[in-house]
mmCIF file of C-alpha atoms and ligand atoms in Angstrom:
data_model
loop_
_atom_site.group_PDB
_atom_site.id
_atom_site.type_symbol
_atom_site.label_atom_id
_atom_site.label_comp_id
_atom_site.label_asym_id
_atom_site.label_seq_id
_atom_site.Cartn_x
_atom_site.Cartn_y
_atom_site.Cartn_z
ATOM 1 C CA MET A 66 62.164 77.402 118.436
ATOM 2 C CA ALA A 67 65.930 77.281 118.169
ATOM 3 C CA ASP A 68 66.152 81.313 119.375
ATOM 4 C CA ARG A 69 64.217 79.841 122.539
ATOM 5 C CA VAL A 70 67.257 77.746 123.435
ATOM 6 C CA GLY A 71 69.589 80.047 122.903
ATOM 7 C CA ASP A 72 68.493 82.775 124.944
ATOM 8 C CA GLN A 73 67.878 80.089 128.085
ATOM 9 C CA ASN A 74 71.135 78.406 127.106
ATOM 10 C CA GLN A 75 72.370 74.297 127.616
ATOM 11 C CA ALA A 76 71.851 74.382 130.993
ATOM 12 C CA GLY A 77 68.090 75.858 131.364
ATOM 13 C CA GLY A 78 69.729 79.568 132.316
ATOM 14 C CA ALA A 79 71.377 77.821 135.227
ATOM 15 C CA VAL A 80 74.706 78.350 134.201
ATOM 16 C CA LYS A 81 75.660 81.574 135.543
ATOM 17 C CA GLU A 82 74.224 81.072 139.085
ATOM 18 C CA ARG A 83 76.469 78.082 139.340
ATOM 19 C CA VAL A 84 79.657 80.079 138.695
ATOM 20 C CA GLN A 85 80.274 81.755 142.268
ATOM 21 C CA GLU A 86 79.378 78.325 143.530
ATOM 22 C CA ASN A 87 81.732 76.493 141.795
ATOM 23 C CA THR A 88 84.588 79.364 142.293
ATOM 24 C CA LYS A 89 84.143 79.658 145.743
ATOM 25 C CA GLU A 90 87.222 80.453 147.752
ATOM 26 C CA PRO A 91 88.333 77.451 150.024
ATOM 27 C CA THR A 92 88.835 78.215 153.700
ATOM 28 C CA LEU A 93 92.433 79.373 154.666
ATOM 29 C CA TYR A 94 94.243 78.021 157.248
ATOM 30 C CA SER A 95 97.419 79.376 158.954
ATOM 31 C CA VAL A 96 100.683 77.416 159.657
ATOM 32 C CA VAL A 97 101.873 78.403 162.672
ATOM 33 C CA LEU A 98 105.902 78.170 164.010
ATOM 34 C CA LEU A 99 106.208 78.129 167.489
ATOM 35 C CA ASN A 100 109.457 78.593 169.444
ATOM 36 C CA ASP A 101 111.657 76.603 171.588
ATOM 37 C CA ASP A 102 114.890 76.821 173.234
ATOM 38 C CA TYR A 103 116.521 74.218 171.028
ATOM 39 C CA THR A 104 116.049 74.470 167.282
ATOM 40 C CA PRO A 105 118.943 75.999 165.721
ATOM 41 C CA MET A 106 117.947 79.402 163.438
ATOM 42 C CA GLN A 107 119.667 77.822 161.059
ATOM 43 C CA PHE A 108 117.336 75.253 160.587
ATOM 44 C CA VAL A 109 114.183 77.371 160.964
ATOM 45 C CA LEU A 110 115.754 79.630 157.870
ATOM 46 C CA ASP A 111 115.857 76.339 155.513
ATOM 47 C CA VAL A 112 112.570 74.824 156.342
ATOM 48 C CA LEU A 113 110.875 78.367 155.671
ATOM 49 C CA GLU A 114 112.809 78.757 152.191
ATOM 50 C CA ALA A 115 112.361 74.975 151.676
ATOM 51 C CA VAL A 116 109.126 74.028 152.553
ATOM 52 C CA PHE A 117 107.361 77.305 152.706
ATOM 53 C CA GLN A 118 108.664 78.738 149.276
ATOM 54 C CA LYS A 119 109.650 82.030 151.466
ATOM 55 C CA SER A 120 113.125 84.043 150.330
ATOM 56 C CA PRO A 121 116.303 84.519 152.717
ATOM 57 C CA ALA A 122 115.107 87.853 153.704
ATOM 58 C CA GLU A 123 111.103 86.969 154.969
ATOM 59 C CA ALA A 124 112.596 83.472 156.145
ATOM 60 C CA TYR A 125 114.895 85.408 158.599
ATOM 61 C CA ARG A 126 111.199 88.227 159.524
ATOM 62 C CA ILE A 127 109.849 85.120 160.190
ATOM 63 C CA MET A 128 112.915 83.358 162.245
ATOM 64 C CA MET A 129 113.284 86.322 164.128
ATOM 65 C CA GLN A 130 109.426 87.266 164.908
ATOM 66 C CA VAL A 131 108.982 83.647 166.110
ATOM 67 C CA HIS A 132 112.336 83.719 168.277
ATOM 68 C CA LEU A 133 111.473 87.202 169.783
ATOM 69 C CA GLY A 134 107.778 86.926 170.105
ATOM 70 C CA GLY A 135 107.304 83.292 170.743
ATOM 71 C CA ARG A 136 105.011 82.396 167.475
ATOM 72 C CA GLY A 137 104.928 83.677 163.706
ATOM 73 C CA VAL A 138 102.900 82.485 160.706
ATOM 74 C CA ALA A 139 105.088 81.059 158.384
ATOM 75 C CA GLY A 140 102.372 80.661 155.601
ATOM 76 C CA ILE A 141 98.328 80.540 154.819
ATOM 77 C CA TYR A 142 96.772 77.819 152.872
ATOM 78 C CA PRO A 143 94.039 75.549 151.874
ATOM 79 C CA TRP A 144 93.916 72.603 154.736
ATOM 80 C CA GLU A 145 95.225 70.133 153.029
ATOM 81 C CA VAL A 146 98.415 71.903 151.788
ATOM 82 C CA ALA A 147 98.365 73.440 155.562
ATOM 83 C CA GLU A 148 98.750 69.607 156.459
ATOM 84 C CA THR A 149 100.996 68.400 154.215
ATOM 85 C CA LYS A 150 103.579 71.418 155.214
ATOM 86 C CA VAL A 151 103.335 70.769 158.884
ATOM 87 C CA ASP A 152 104.785 67.174 157.859
ATOM 88 C CA ALA A 153 106.749 68.080 156.113
ATOM 89 C CA LEU A 154 108.484 70.464 158.684
ATOM 90 C CA LEU A 155 107.843 67.656 161.238
ATOM 91 C CA SER A 156 109.263 65.192 159.593
ATOM 92 C CA ARG A 157 112.555 67.475 158.576
ATOM 93 C CA ALA A 158 112.800 68.300 162.057
ATOM 94 C CA ARG A 159 112.244 65.306 164.089
ATOM 95 C CA GLU A 160 115.088 63.449 161.233
ATOM 96 C CA ALA A 161 117.206 66.532 162.391
ATOM 97 C CA GLY A 162 116.758 65.575 166.367
ATOM 98 C CA HIS A 163 114.939 69.177 166.843
ATOM 99 C CA PRO A 164 111.871 69.831 168.407
ATOM 100 C CA LEU A 165 110.346 72.966 166.292
ATOM 101 C CA GLN A 166 106.936 72.427 166.213
ATOM 102 C CA ALA A 167 103.989 74.066 164.254
ATOM 103 C CA THR A 168 100.010 74.171 164.619
ATOM 104 C CA ILE A 169 97.669 74.924 162.315
ATOM 105 C CA GLU A 170 94.912 77.801 162.813
ATOM 106 C CA ASP A 171 91.570 79.395 161.699
ATOM 107 C CA ALA A 172 93.819 82.212 159.139
HETATM 108 N N1 TYC B 242 114.850 80.097 169.394
HETATM 109 C C1 TYC B 242 116.070 79.493 168.805
HETATM 110 C C2 TYC B 242 117.385 79.350 168.958
HETATM 111 O O1 TYC B 242 117.283 80.511 169.686
HETATM 112 C C3 TYC B 242 115.846 79.861 166.956
HETATM 113 C C4 TYC B 242 114.154 79.060 166.966
HETATM 114 C C5 TYC B 242 113.085 79.850 165.933
HETATM 115 C C6 TYC B 242 113.376 78.019 167.197
HETATM 116 C C7 TYC B 242 112.196 79.658 165.746
HETATM 117 C C8 TYC B 242 112.476 77.788 166.713
HETATM 118 O O2 TYC B 242 110.629 78.281 164.967
HETATM 119 C C9 TYC B 242 111.608 78.501 165.719
HETATM 120 N N2 TYC B 242 118.170 78.558 168.682
#
């Protein structure tokens, strides 16, 4: 009797099968910075460091990729985190009077 309970465990053997669904990775989204002709390079560097937690070297790489190529990935996050990052970026940019834009895309 006691052995039987132990064999099946307290969830009747269902625990192991639930492990995967309980630890499933969230769908990820890219926050993509877009180029414009007016936002100062230094402002983009500051945002990449403050909002997207990039090192100065990585911020410079991303900023130049956007400046030269039109777009660049600032970070990859679950949906709600990506939205929060974009909100922070947009409110800093508008506060400072810059037209900086970003989009959220499937990663
Ligand atoms: N192109 C801008 C300039 O020459 C710099 C810039 C870089 C703007 C990245 C936006 O996402 C951006 N001042």
